[in-house]
Amino acid sequence: MNRLTEITVTNFLLILIVATSGCVGTQTVESPARGYVPAKAPYGHLAPTPPMGWNSWNFFAQDINEKRIKAIADAMVSSGMRDAGYTYLVLDDAWMAAERDANGALQADSDKFPKGMKEIGDYLHSKGLKFGIYQDRAHLTCQGLPGSFGHERIDMETFASWGVDYVKMDSCFGRYNGRLSSEDYMIFRMFLEQTGRPVVLSISDFGNAAWVWGGKESSQLWRTGWDIRSNMESIYECAEASAGSERSHPAFNGLWQFAGPGYWNDPDMLQVGNFKISEEQLSQLQDTGRSGIGKFKIEDDQLRASANKAHFGLWCILAAPLMSGNDLRNMSDEVRDVLTAPEVIAVNQDPRGIQGYKVFVDGNLEIYNKPLSDGTTAVLLLNKGTEISDLTVTWEMIGLSGRQPVRDLWQRKDLGIFKDSFTAKGLGQHGSELIRIGTKGKPLPTAEPVPLEKHTVTRKGETNLSDLYYAWRRENAPVYNKTFEGNPIRINGKTFEKGFGLKSESIFMFAGTERGDRLVGTFALDEAYTGEGKGQLIIYHEGLFGDRRIWDSYEVSKDTPAKEINVELDRYNCIMFEFVKIGGKDAEDVLGVIGNLRVIDEQ
Ligand code: GLA
């Protein structure tokens, strides 16, 4: 196993332990930010458009040092990246020493950064760049270095004294904090604010539903999925977490309605330029332990160019933060032209801040629409498959009609006037076109967002959760008002019209507005389930990280009598359900049902 694979596997195991284990008992810890009301929520002024910069992780992983980082900073200026808008240079994990100093403050790894971090900050600022830094909300970072838990105040003060402008706050081991995600991130927001320095806070939590639990109260961006890798499967998967229905109910058509000026869905850092590196670079990297990157080579020049454009085009249409992650010291013209394409970046940075959404999907063919502030609209036509295809956007799909001018944003060229539709011809694998359609004027309407009362408990009285869309899920989606296999829900001979059918493993979350005093329902394994497997339903206040269990069925089998859920809800912002099989990965899957699951607001 080479080093990169090792890193990835270690991270993955940590993520699994930290993020998915249902068996870690954690003590609840009082948050120092309890009751704190951020002064200027939602900090629109800190990131009115998606933040842009460069982050060290995707290319260097732990192997960062002063020389490399300064060379990257220089390259950000000389390549035109800074002037194209990439201003944050973010040092990711492994910049810090294994020990804090005598006062408990974080310090730089003195081998890597002998002059310390303030000097790096000064260097970046002298180049017209901004200084970003990584930390973790728990006692250790993902690489096992000192995390911020219990040192939140001193760490934010230290960062401010170094001139830090952006903090990426990770979540490895966060489950041991005994605090909810919303509490953890509010603590950092509070201490950052108290320094008086405007600092962007980026939630890095493997996409554990910040859009549901209220990440925008404390932060400007939040991850929507797992770590990105430098291959197109991973890139499309990350895009999908933000743009597709994978992590939210299909009714949402992605997470677009949860983003806007000031707060952004983050499908992770860019891999543009990381698909292929030269043998020379590779051997240089082998010295420093990053040889695994060679695995993801796309040798064919044209395919690689298409892949870079498809990736960047997706991030731009999705109004995603643009954190480049390639070796800017050795960037090819092709990669630089993609990353600095002015009219493509303008789509991403459009002040209206609408995240593009899908208006057409047919297998591997997708069309995205992003209405812009000037009355025109940006459209991405993308072929994720291998078959060469034409792809047509009709004006009807994007709220236009008649004759409309079309401009190619990569080529920066007007393509002419088109009536009723435009066809991208002969799109090959990863082939895409990014165009702007229409004339300047009144901004076009967007798609309809799902109304709040359809996905959040907002009402007095009784709200049946199967009348709402879940706002986040992982693995098997719950089936509404039927068993997982599509039969009526029956428990103890009684048929329930409403409720959920479950198959292990399944996690899903409903949003709340602190309305509701009680959660009520009936849980059992599915009557039709004849297996010997055992299951468990755990209900949490908020997400996985806080481990704030409000109800637990404990182990149930097909002979266990149904269990009544009847718990008090105390000021919750969301409720999460986790249905697991007992006995580990290879154990038999189980089917469960919850009848008439509802939130009751008694006041
Ligand atoms: C996690 C994050 C990555 C990176 C690494 C560093 O996996 O999701 O983006 O910061 O940690 O260890």
Coordinates of C-alpha atoms and ligand atoms in Angstrom, one line a residue:
M1 CA 0.0 0.0 0.0
N2 CA 1.6 3.3 -1.0
R3 CA 1.4 6.3 1.3
L4 CA -1.5 8.0 -0.4
T5 CA -3.6 4.9 -0.2
E6 CA -2.6 4.6 3.4
I7 CA -3.7 8.1 4.1
T8 CA -7.0 7.6 2.3
V9 CA -7.7 4.4 4.0
T10 CA -6.7 5.8 7.4
N11 CA -8.9 8.8 6.8
F12 CA -11.7 6.6 5.7
L13 CA -11.5 4.4 8.8
L14 CA -11.4 7.4 11.0
I15 CA -14.4 8.8 9.2
L16 CA -16.2 5.6 9.6
I17 CA -15.5 5.4 13.3
V18 CA -16.2 9.0 13.9
A19 CA -19.1 9.5 11.7
T20 CA -21.0 6.3 11.6
S21 CA -20.5 4.3 14.7
G22 CA -23.7 3.9 16.6
C23 CA -22.0 2.5 19.6
V24 CA -19.8 5.3 20.9
G25 CA -21.1 6.5 24.2
T26 CA -20.2 10.2 24.6
Q27 CA -20.9 12.5 27.5
T28 CA -22.7 15.7 26.7
V29 CA -20.5 18.7 27.2
E30 CA -21.9 22.1 27.8
S31 CA -21.1 24.5 25.0
P32 CA -19.3 27.8 26.0
A33 CA -21.3 29.4 23.2
R34 CA -24.7 28.4 24.6
G35 CA -27.1 31.3 24.0
Y36 CA -24.6 33.2 21.9
V37 CA -26.2 35.2 19.1
P38 CA -23.7 36.0 16.4
A39 CA -23.4 39.8 15.9
K40 CA -23.8 39.9 12.2
A41 CA -25.4 36.7 11.1
P42 CA -25.3 35.4 8.4
Y43 CA -22.0 37.2 7.6
G44 CA -23.0 37.9 4.0
H45 CA -20.2 40.4 3.8
L46 CA -17.5 37.7 4.4
A47 CA -18.4 35.6 1.4
P48 CA -21.0 37.4 -0.7
T49 CA -19.9 35.2 -3.6
P50 CA -18.3 31.7 -3.3
P51 CA -14.8 31.9 -1.8
M52 CA -11.9 31.3 -4.2
G53 CA -8.4 30.2 -3.5
W54 CA -5.9 27.4 -3.3
N55 CA -5.7 24.6 -0.7
S56 CA -2.7 22.5 -0.1
W57 CA -4.4 19.1 0.6
N58 CA -5.3 17.8 -2.9
F59 CA -1.7 18.0 -4.2
F60 CA 0.7 18.0 -1.2
A61 CA -1.3 16.3 1.5
Q62 CA 0.9 16.5 4.6
D63 CA 4.0 17.4 2.7
I64 CA 3.8 21.2 3.0
N65 CA 6.6 23.5 4.0
E66 CA 7.6 27.1 3.8
K67 CA 9.4 26.8 0.6
R68 CA 6.6 25.1 -1.2
I69 CA 3.9 27.3 0.1
K70 CA 5.8 30.5 -0.8
A71 CA 6.4 29.1 -4.2
I72 CA 2.7 28.4 -4.6
A73 CA 1.9 32.0 -3.4
D74 CA 4.3 33.4 -6.0
A75 CA 2.7 31.2 -8.6
M76 CA -0.7 32.4 -7.6
V77 CA 0.4 35.9 -8.5
S78 CA 2.6 35.1 -11.6
S79 CA 0.1 32.7 -13.2
G80 CA -2.8 35.2 -13.0
M81 CA -4.7 33.1 -10.5
R82 CA -4.8 35.8 -7.9
D83 CA -6.1 38.4 -10.4
A84 CA -8.7 35.9 -11.6
G85 CA -10.1 35.9 -8.1
Y86 CA -8.2 33.2 -6.2
T87 CA -7.2 35.1 -3.1
Y88 CA -7.2 32.6 -0.2
L89 CA -4.2 30.3 0.2
V90 CA -5.3 27.7 2.7
L91 CA -2.8 25.5 4.6
D92 CA -4.5 22.2 5.2
D93 CA -3.7 19.6 7.8
A94 CA -0.2 18.9 9.1
W95 CA 1.2 22.4 9.3
M96 CA 1.3 22.2 13.0
A97 CA 3.7 20.8 15.6
A98 CA 2.7 17.7 17.5
E99 CA 2.8 19.7 20.7
R100 CA 1.3 22.9 21.8
D101 CA 3.6 25.5 23.3
A102 CA 4.0 26.2 27.1
N103 CA 1.0 28.5 27.0
G104 CA -1.2 25.9 25.3
A105 CA -1.1 27.7 21.9
L106 CA -0.7 25.9 18.6
Q107 CA 2.6 26.3 16.9
A108 CA 4.0 25.6 13.5
D109 CA 5.9 22.4 12.8
S110 CA 9.4 23.9 13.1
D111 CA 10.9 21.6 10.5
K112 CA 8.3 22.6 7.9
F113 CA 7.8 26.3 8.8
P114 CA 11.0 27.3 10.7
K115 CA 9.9 31.0 10.7
G116 CA 6.5 30.3 12.1
M117 CA 3.0 31.0 10.8
K118 CA 2.9 34.8 11.3
E119 CA 5.7 35.0 8.8
I120 CA 3.7 33.0 6.3
G121 CA 0.6 35.2 6.9
D122 CA 2.8 38.3 6.3
Y123 CA 4.2 36.9 3.2
L124 CA 0.8 36.0 1.8
H125 CA -0.6 39.5 2.6
S126 CA 2.4 41.1 1.0
K127 CA 1.4 39.3 -2.2
G128 CA -2.1 40.5 -2.0
L129 CA -3.3 37.1 -0.9
K130 CA -5.4 36.0 2.1
F131 CA -4.3 33.5 4.7
G132 CA -6.4 30.4 5.3
I133 CA -5.6 27.6 7.8
Y134 CA -6.9 24.2 8.8
Q135 CA -7.9 23.0 12.2
D136 CA -10.2 20.3 13.6
R137 CA -13.0 20.7 16.1
A138 CA -12.0 17.6 18.1
H139 CA -8.9 16.8 20.2
L140 CA -7.0 15.6 17.1
T141 CA -6.9 16.5 13.4
C142 CA -7.6 13.9 10.8
Q143 CA -3.8 13.4 10.7
G144 CA -3.6 12.9 14.4
L145 CA -2.1 16.3 15.3
P146 CA -3.4 18.6 18.0
G147 CA -7.1 19.6 17.4
S148 CA -8.9 22.6 18.8
F149 CA -11.3 20.9 21.3
G150 CA -10.9 22.6 24.7
H151 CA -8.6 25.2 23.1
E152 CA -11.1 27.0 20.9
R153 CA -10.6 30.5 22.3
I154 CA -6.8 30.4 22.3
D155 CA -6.7 28.9 18.8
M156 CA -8.9 31.5 17.3
E157 CA -6.9 34.2 19.0
T158 CA -3.7 32.7 17.8
F159 CA -5.0 32.5 14.3
A160 CA -6.1 36.2 14.4
S161 CA -2.6 37.1 15.7
W162 CA -1.1 35.4 12.7
G163 CA -3.4 37.3 10.3
V164 CA -5.6 34.4 9.4
D165 CA -8.6 35.3 7.2
Y166 CA -10.2 31.9 6.6
V167 CA -10.5 28.8 8.9
K168 CA -11.3 25.4 7.5
M169 CA -12.6 23.5 10.5
D170 CA -12.6 19.7 10.1
S171 CA -14.6 17.1 12.0
C172 CA -12.5 13.9 12.5
F173 CA -13.1 12.7 16.0
G174 CA -15.8 15.3 16.5
R175 CA -18.1 12.7 17.8
Y176 CA -16.1 12.5 21.0
N177 CA -16.7 16.2 21.7
G178 CA -20.1 15.6 23.3
R179 CA -21.4 18.6 21.5
L180 CA -23.7 19.1 18.5
S181 CA -22.2 20.3 15.3
S182 CA -24.3 23.5 15.5
E183 CA -22.8 24.1 19.0
D184 CA -19.2 23.3 17.9
Y185 CA -19.2 25.7 15.0
M186 CA -20.9 28.4 16.9
I187 CA -18.1 28.3 19.5
F188 CA -15.6 29.0 16.7
R189 CA -17.8 31.7 15.3
M190 CA -18.0 33.3 18.7
F191 CA -14.3 33.3 19.4
L192 CA -13.5 34.4 15.9
E193 CA -15.9 37.3 16.3
Q194 CA -14.4 38.2 19.6
T195 CA -11.0 38.7 18.0
G196 CA -12.5 41.5 15.9
R197 CA -10.9 40.0 12.8
P198 CA -13.3 39.1 9.9
V199 CA -12.6 35.4 9.3
V200 CA -14.5 33.1 7.0
L201 CA -15.4 29.8 8.7
S202 CA -15.6 26.7 6.5
I203 CA -17.4 23.6 7.8
S204 CA -15.6 20.4 6.8
D205 CA -17.7 17.5 8.1
F206 CA -17.9 15.1 5.2
G207 CA -21.3 16.5 4.3
N208 CA -23.1 15.7 7.5
A209 CA -26.1 17.9 6.8
A210 CA -25.1 21.4 7.7
W211 CA -27.8 22.7 5.4
V212 CA -30.3 21.0 7.7
W213 CA -28.9 21.8 11.2
G214 CA -28.2 25.4 10.5
G215 CA -24.6 25.7 9.4
K216 CA -25.3 29.1 8.0
E217 CA -25.8 30.6 11.4
S218 CA -22.1 30.2 12.1
S219 CA -20.3 29.6 8.8
Q220 CA -20.1 30.7 5.2
L221 CA -19.6 27.3 3.5
W222 CA -20.2 23.6 4.4
R223 CA -19.1 20.4 2.8
T224 CA -21.9 18.4 1.1
G225 CA -20.1 15.1 0.7
W226 CA -17.1 12.9 1.2
D227 CA -13.5 13.8 0.3
I228 CA -12.9 14.4 -3.4
R229 CA -10.3 12.4 -5.2
S230 CA -8.6 13.1 -8.6
N231 CA -10.8 10.9 -10.7
M232 CA -14.0 11.7 -12.5
E233 CA -16.1 9.2 -10.6
S234 CA -15.3 10.9 -7.4
I235 CA -15.7 14.3 -8.9
Y236 CA -19.2 13.5 -10.3
E237 CA -20.1 11.9 -6.9
C238 CA -19.1 15.1 -5.1
A239 CA -21.0 17.3 -7.6
E240 CA -24.1 15.0 -7.2
A241 CA -24.1 15.4 -3.4
S242 CA -24.7 19.1 -4.0
A243 CA -26.7 19.0 -7.2
G244 CA -28.5 15.7 -7.3
S245 CA -30.9 13.8 -5.1
E246 CA -28.3 11.5 -3.5
R247 CA -28.2 13.2 -0.1
S248 CA -31.5 15.1 0.0
H249 CA -35.0 14.1 -1.0
P250 CA -35.5 14.0 -4.8
A251 CA -38.1 16.8 -4.4
F252 CA -35.3 19.3 -3.7
N253 CA -33.6 18.8 -7.0
G254 CA -30.3 19.2 -5.2
L255 CA -29.3 21.6 -2.4
W256 CA -29.6 24.8 -4.5
Q257 CA -32.3 26.3 -2.2
F258 CA -30.0 26.1 0.8
A259 CA -27.3 28.3 -0.7
G260 CA -27.2 32.0 -1.5
P261 CA -25.1 35.1 -1.1
G262 CA -23.2 34.6 2.1
Y263 CA -23.4 30.8 2.5
W264 CA -22.5 28.1 0.1
N265 CA -22.8 24.3 -0.5
D266 CA -19.2 23.0 -0.8
P267 CA -18.8 19.9 -2.9
D268 CA -15.0 20.0 -1.9
M269 CA -11.8 21.4 -3.4
L270 CA -11.0 21.3 -7.1
Q271 CA -9.0 18.6 -8.7
V272 CA -8.5 20.5 -11.9
G273 CA -5.0 19.9 -13.1
N274 CA -4.5 16.9 -10.9
F275 CA -5.4 14.2 -13.4
K276 CA -1.9 13.9 -14.8
I277 CA 1.5 14.9 -13.6
S278 CA 4.8 14.5 -15.4
E279 CA 7.2 11.7 -14.6
E280 CA 9.6 14.4 -13.3
Q281 CA 7.0 15.7 -10.8
L282 CA 6.0 12.2 -9.9
S283 CA 9.5 11.2 -8.9
Q284 CA 9.9 14.4 -6.9
L285 CA 6.7 13.5 -5.1
Q286 CA 7.8 9.9 -4.6
D287 CA 10.5 11.4 -2.3
T288 CA 7.8 13.1 -0.3
G289 CA 5.3 10.4 -0.2
R290 CA 2.5 11.5 -2.6
S291 CA 3.1 8.9 -5.3
G292 CA -0.5 7.6 -5.2
I293 CA -1.6 10.6 -7.3
G294 CA -0.1 8.9 -10.4
K295 CA -2.9 6.3 -10.2
F296 CA -5.5 8.7 -11.4
K297 CA -3.7 9.7 -14.6
I298 CA -5.8 10.4 -17.6
E299 CA -3.2 10.0 -20.4
D300 CA -5.3 11.2 -23.3
D301 CA -4.7 14.9 -23.7
Q302 CA -8.1 15.6 -25.1
L303 CA -10.0 13.6 -22.6
R304 CA -8.1 15.2 -19.8
A305 CA -8.9 18.6 -21.2
S306 CA -12.6 17.7 -21.3
A307 CA -12.5 16.3 -17.8
N308 CA -10.9 19.5 -16.4
K309 CA -13.6 21.6 -18.1
A310 CA -16.5 19.4 -17.1
H311 CA -15.2 19.5 -13.5
F312 CA -14.7 23.3 -13.4
G313 CA -17.9 24.0 -15.4
L314 CA -19.9 21.9 -12.8
W315 CA -18.3 23.8 -9.8
C316 CA -19.0 27.1 -11.5
I317 CA -22.7 26.4 -12.4
L318 CA -23.1 25.0 -8.8
A319 CA -21.9 28.3 -7.3
A320 CA -19.3 26.1 -5.4
P321 CA -16.4 27.5 -3.6
L322 CA -13.4 27.4 -6.0
M323 CA -10.5 26.1 -4.0
S324 CA -7.9 25.0 -6.6
G325 CA -5.8 22.1 -5.5
N326 CA -3.2 21.6 -8.2
D327 CA 0.6 22.3 -8.4
L328 CA 0.5 25.9 -9.5
R329 CA 4.3 25.9 -9.8
N330 CA 4.0 23.5 -12.7
M331 CA 0.6 24.4 -14.2
S332 CA 0.2 23.8 -18.0
D333 CA -1.3 26.5 -20.1
E334 CA -4.4 24.3 -20.7
V335 CA -5.0 24.0 -16.9
R336 CA -4.4 27.7 -16.3
D337 CA -6.8 28.6 -19.1
V338 CA -9.5 26.5 -17.5
L339 CA -8.9 27.8 -13.9
T340 CA -8.8 31.4 -15.0
A341 CA -11.5 31.5 -17.7
P342 CA -13.0 34.9 -17.0
E343 CA -16.6 34.3 -18.3
V344 CA -16.8 30.9 -16.6
I345 CA -15.6 32.3 -13.3
A346 CA -18.1 35.1 -13.7
V347 CA -20.9 32.5 -13.7
N348 CA -19.6 31.2 -10.4
Q349 CA -19.2 34.7 -8.9
D350 CA -22.5 36.1 -10.1
P351 CA -23.8 38.4 -7.3
R352 CA -27.3 36.9 -7.4
G353 CA -25.7 33.8 -5.9
I354 CA -28.1 31.2 -7.3
Q355 CA -26.7 27.7 -7.2
G356 CA -27.5 26.1 -10.6
Y357 CA -29.9 23.2 -10.7
K358 CA -30.7 20.4 -13.1
V359 CA -33.4 21.1 -15.7
F360 CA -32.9 17.9 -17.7
V361 CA -31.4 14.4 -17.0
D362 CA -31.4 11.5 -19.4
G363 CA -29.0 8.8 -18.2
N364 CA -25.5 10.3 -18.4
L365 CA -26.7 13.5 -20.1
E366 CA -27.5 16.5 -17.9
I367 CA -28.4 20.1 -18.3
Y368 CA -28.0 22.7 -15.5
N369 CA -29.5 26.2 -15.3
K370 CA -28.2 29.2 -13.3
P371 CA -30.2 32.4 -13.7
L372 CA -27.8 35.4 -13.4
S373 CA -28.2 38.8 -12.0
D374 CA -28.1 40.6 -15.4
G375 CA -31.2 38.8 -16.8
T376 CA -29.4 36.2 -18.8
T377 CA -28.9 32.6 -17.7
A378 CA -26.0 30.3 -17.7
V379 CA -26.5 26.7 -18.9
L380 CA -24.2 23.7 -18.7
L381 CA -24.7 20.8 -21.1
L382 CA -22.8 17.8 -19.9
N383 CA -22.2 14.3 -21.1
K384 CA -21.0 12.1 -18.2
G385 CA -21.1 8.9 -20.3
T386 CA -18.9 7.5 -23.0
E387 CA -21.2 7.5 -26.0
I388 CA -21.0 10.6 -28.3
S389 CA -24.3 12.5 -28.0
D390 CA -26.0 15.7 -29.0
L391 CA -27.7 17.5 -26.2
T392 CA -30.5 20.1 -26.6
V393 CA -31.6 22.7 -24.1
T394 CA -35.0 24.1 -25.0
W395 CA -35.9 27.6 -24.0
E396 CA -38.9 26.1 -22.2
M397 CA -36.6 24.3 -19.8
I398 CA -35.1 27.6 -18.7
G399 CA -38.0 30.0 -18.7
L400 CA -37.3 31.7 -22.1
S401 CA -39.0 31.7 -25.4
G402 CA -38.5 32.8 -29.0
R403 CA -35.2 34.1 -30.5
Q404 CA -32.3 34.3 -28.0
P405 CA -28.6 35.2 -28.3
V406 CA -26.2 32.4 -27.2
R407 CA -22.6 33.0 -26.1
D408 CA -20.0 30.3 -25.6
L409 CA -18.3 31.1 -22.2
W410 CA -15.2 29.0 -22.7
Q411 CA -14.5 30.4 -26.1
R412 CA -15.8 33.9 -25.2
K413 CA -17.6 34.0 -28.5
D414 CA -21.2 34.8 -29.5
L415 CA -22.6 31.8 -31.3
G416 CA -25.6 33.7 -32.8
I417 CA -29.3 33.9 -32.3
F418 CA -31.2 30.7 -31.7
K419 CA -34.9 30.1 -31.8
D420 CA -36.6 27.9 -29.1
S421 CA -33.5 25.8 -28.4
F422 CA -29.8 25.2 -28.7
T423 CA -28.0 21.9 -29.4
A424 CA -24.5 21.0 -28.3
K425 CA -23.3 18.7 -31.0
G426 CA -21.2 15.6 -30.6
L427 CA -20.4 15.7 -26.9
G428 CA -18.0 12.9 -26.1
Q429 CA -16.9 11.5 -22.7
H430 CA -16.9 14.4 -20.1
G431 CA -17.8 16.7 -23.0
S432 CA -19.6 19.9 -22.0
E433 CA -20.6 23.3 -23.2
L434 CA -21.1 26.3 -20.9
I435 CA -23.2 29.0 -22.5
R436 CA -25.0 32.1 -21.6
I437 CA -28.5 32.7 -23.1
G438 CA -30.7 35.7 -23.3
T439 CA -30.5 39.5 -23.2
K440 CA -29.8 41.8 -20.2
G441 CA -32.8 42.9 -18.3
K442 CA -35.0 41.8 -15.5
P443 CA -33.6 38.7 -13.7
L444 CA -35.3 35.5 -14.8
P445 CA -37.2 33.5 -12.2
T446 CA -35.5 30.5 -10.6
A447 CA -37.1 27.1 -10.1
E448 CA -39.5 26.9 -7.2
P449 CA -37.9 26.1 -3.9
V450 CA -39.6 23.5 -1.8
P451 CA -41.7 25.5 0.7
L452 CA -40.4 25.4 4.3
E453 CA -43.5 23.7 5.6
K454 CA -42.9 20.8 3.2
H455 CA -39.5 19.9 4.7
T456 CA -39.5 21.4 8.2
V457 CA -41.7 21.1 11.3
T458 CA -43.2 24.5 11.4
R459 CA -46.8 24.0 12.7
K460 CA -48.6 23.9 15.9
G461 CA -50.5 20.7 16.7
E462 CA -49.5 17.5 15.0
T463 CA -47.1 17.1 12.1
N464 CA -46.8 13.7 10.6
L465 CA -43.2 13.3 9.5
S466 CA -44.3 11.3 6.5
D467 CA -46.0 14.4 5.2
L468 CA -42.6 16.1 5.1
Y469 CA -39.5 15.6 2.9
Y470 CA -36.4 14.4 4.7
A471 CA -33.7 17.0 4.1
W472 CA -30.7 14.6 4.4
R473 CA -30.1 10.9 4.1
R474 CA -27.3 8.4 3.8
E475 CA -27.5 4.9 2.4
N476 CA -31.1 3.5 2.1
A477 CA -33.7 6.1 1.8
P478 CA -36.8 5.6 4.0
V479 CA -39.9 4.6 2.0
Y480 CA -43.0 6.7 2.7
N481 CA -46.3 5.2 4.0
K482 CA -45.3 1.6 2.9
T483 CA -42.8 -1.0 4.0
F484 CA -39.5 -1.0 2.3
E485 CA -40.8 -3.7 -0.1
G486 CA -43.9 -1.7 -0.9
N487 CA -46.6 -3.3 1.3
P488 CA -48.9 -1.6 3.8
I489 CA -47.3 -0.9 7.1
R490 CA -48.7 -3.4 9.7
I491 CA -47.8 -3.7 13.3
N492 CA -49.5 -6.1 15.7
G493 CA -52.3 -6.6 13.2
K494 CA -53.0 -2.9 12.9
T495 CA -52.5 -1.2 9.6
F496 CA -50.8 2.3 9.6
E497 CA -51.7 4.6 6.7
K498 CA -48.7 6.8 7.5
G499 CA -45.2 6.0 8.5
F500 CA -42.0 4.7 7.0
G501 CA -40.5 1.5 5.7
L502 CA -36.8 1.0 6.5
K503 CA -34.0 -1.1 5.4
S504 CA -30.7 -1.2 7.2
E505 CA -28.4 0.7 6.9
S506 CA -30.3 3.9 6.8
I507 CA -29.9 7.4 8.2
F508 CA -32.3 10.3 7.5
M509 CA -33.0 13.7 9.0
F510 CA -35.9 16.0 9.3
A511 CA -35.5 19.7 9.9
G512 CA -37.3 21.5 12.7
T513 CA -37.7 25.1 13.9
E514 CA -37.7 24.2 17.6
R515 CA -41.5 23.8 17.3
G516 CA -42.8 20.6 18.9
D517 CA -42.7 19.2 22.4
R518 CA -43.0 15.5 21.7
L519 CA -42.1 12.8 19.1
V520 CA -44.5 9.9 18.9
G521 CA -44.7 6.7 16.8
T522 CA -44.5 2.9 16.8
F523 CA -41.4 0.9 15.8
A524 CA -41.0 -2.8 15.0
L525 CA -39.2 -5.0 12.5
D526 CA -41.3 -5.4 9.3
E527 CA -44.0 -8.2 9.8
A528 CA -42.9 -9.6 6.5
Y529 CA -39.3 -9.9 7.6
T530 CA -38.6 -13.6 8.4
G531 CA -34.9 -13.4 8.7
E532 CA -32.8 -13.9 11.8
G533 CA -31.1 -10.5 11.7
K534 CA -31.3 -8.0 14.5
G535 CA -31.8 -4.3 14.1
Q536 CA -31.8 -1.1 16.1
L537 CA -33.4 2.3 15.6
I538 CA -31.7 5.2 17.3
I539 CA -33.2 8.7 17.2
Y540 CA -30.9 11.7 17.7
H541 CA -31.3 15.4 18.3
E542 CA -29.4 16.8 15.4
G543 CA -26.7 14.8 13.5
L544 CA -24.3 12.0 14.1
F545 CA -21.5 14.1 15.6
G546 CA -23.3 15.2 18.7
D547 CA -24.4 11.7 19.6
R548 CA -27.4 13.3 21.4
R549 CA -29.6 10.2 21.5
I550 CA -33.2 10.9 22.4
W551 CA -34.6 7.4 21.9
D552 CA -33.1 4.0 21.4
S553 CA -35.0 0.8 20.5
Y554 CA -31.9 -1.2 21.5
E555 CA -31.6 -4.6 19.8
V556 CA -34.8 -5.9 18.2
S557 CA -35.5 -9.1 16.3
K558 CA -38.6 -10.4 14.5
D559 CA -40.0 -11.6 17.9
T560 CA -39.5 -8.4 19.8
P561 CA -42.8 -6.7 20.5
A562 CA -43.3 -3.3 18.9
K563 CA -41.9 -0.3 20.8
E564 CA -43.6 2.9 21.4
I565 CA -41.7 6.1 20.7
N566 CA -42.8 8.8 23.0
V567 CA -40.1 11.3 23.8
E568 CA -40.0 14.9 24.8
L569 CA -38.3 17.3 22.4
D570 CA -36.3 20.0 23.9
R571 CA -35.4 22.9 21.6
Y572 CA -34.3 20.9 18.6
N573 CA -33.3 22.1 15.2
C574 CA -33.5 18.7 13.5
I575 CA -34.1 15.1 14.3
M576 CA -32.1 12.2 12.9
F577 CA -33.1 8.6 12.6
E578 CA -30.5 5.8 12.2
F579 CA -31.7 2.3 11.5
V580 CA -28.8 -0.3 11.6
K581 CA -28.4 -4.0 11.5
I582 CA -26.5 -5.5 14.4
G583 CA -23.4 -7.6 13.9
G584 CA -21.4 -5.5 11.5
K585 CA -21.0 -5.2 7.8
D586 CA -21.5 -8.9 7.0
A587 CA -24.6 -9.3 9.1
E588 CA -28.0 -9.9 7.6
D589 CA -29.9 -6.8 6.5
V590 CA -33.1 -6.1 8.4
L591 CA -36.3 -4.4 7.5
G592 CA -38.1 -2.1 9.9
V593 CA -41.2 0.0 10.1
I594 CA -42.2 3.1 12.0
G595 CA -46.0 3.7 12.1
N596 CA -47.5 7.2 12.4
L597 CA -44.3 9.0 13.3
R598 CA -45.2 12.6 14.3
V599 CA -44.1 15.7 16.1
I600 CA -46.7 17.2 18.5
D601 CA -46.6 20.8 19.5
E602 CA -48.8 21.0 22.6
Q603 CA -48.6 24.7 23.2
Ligands
GLA1 C1 -10.3 15.4 5.9 C2 -10.9 16.5 5.1 C3 -9.9 16.8 3.9 C4 -8.6 17.1 4.4 C5 -8.1 16.0 5.4 C6 -6.8 16.4 6.1 O1 -10.3 14.2 5.3 O2 -12.2 16.2 4.6 O3 -10.4 17.8 3.1 O4 -8.6 18.3 5.1 O5 -9.0 15.7 6.4 O6 -6.4 15.4 7.0

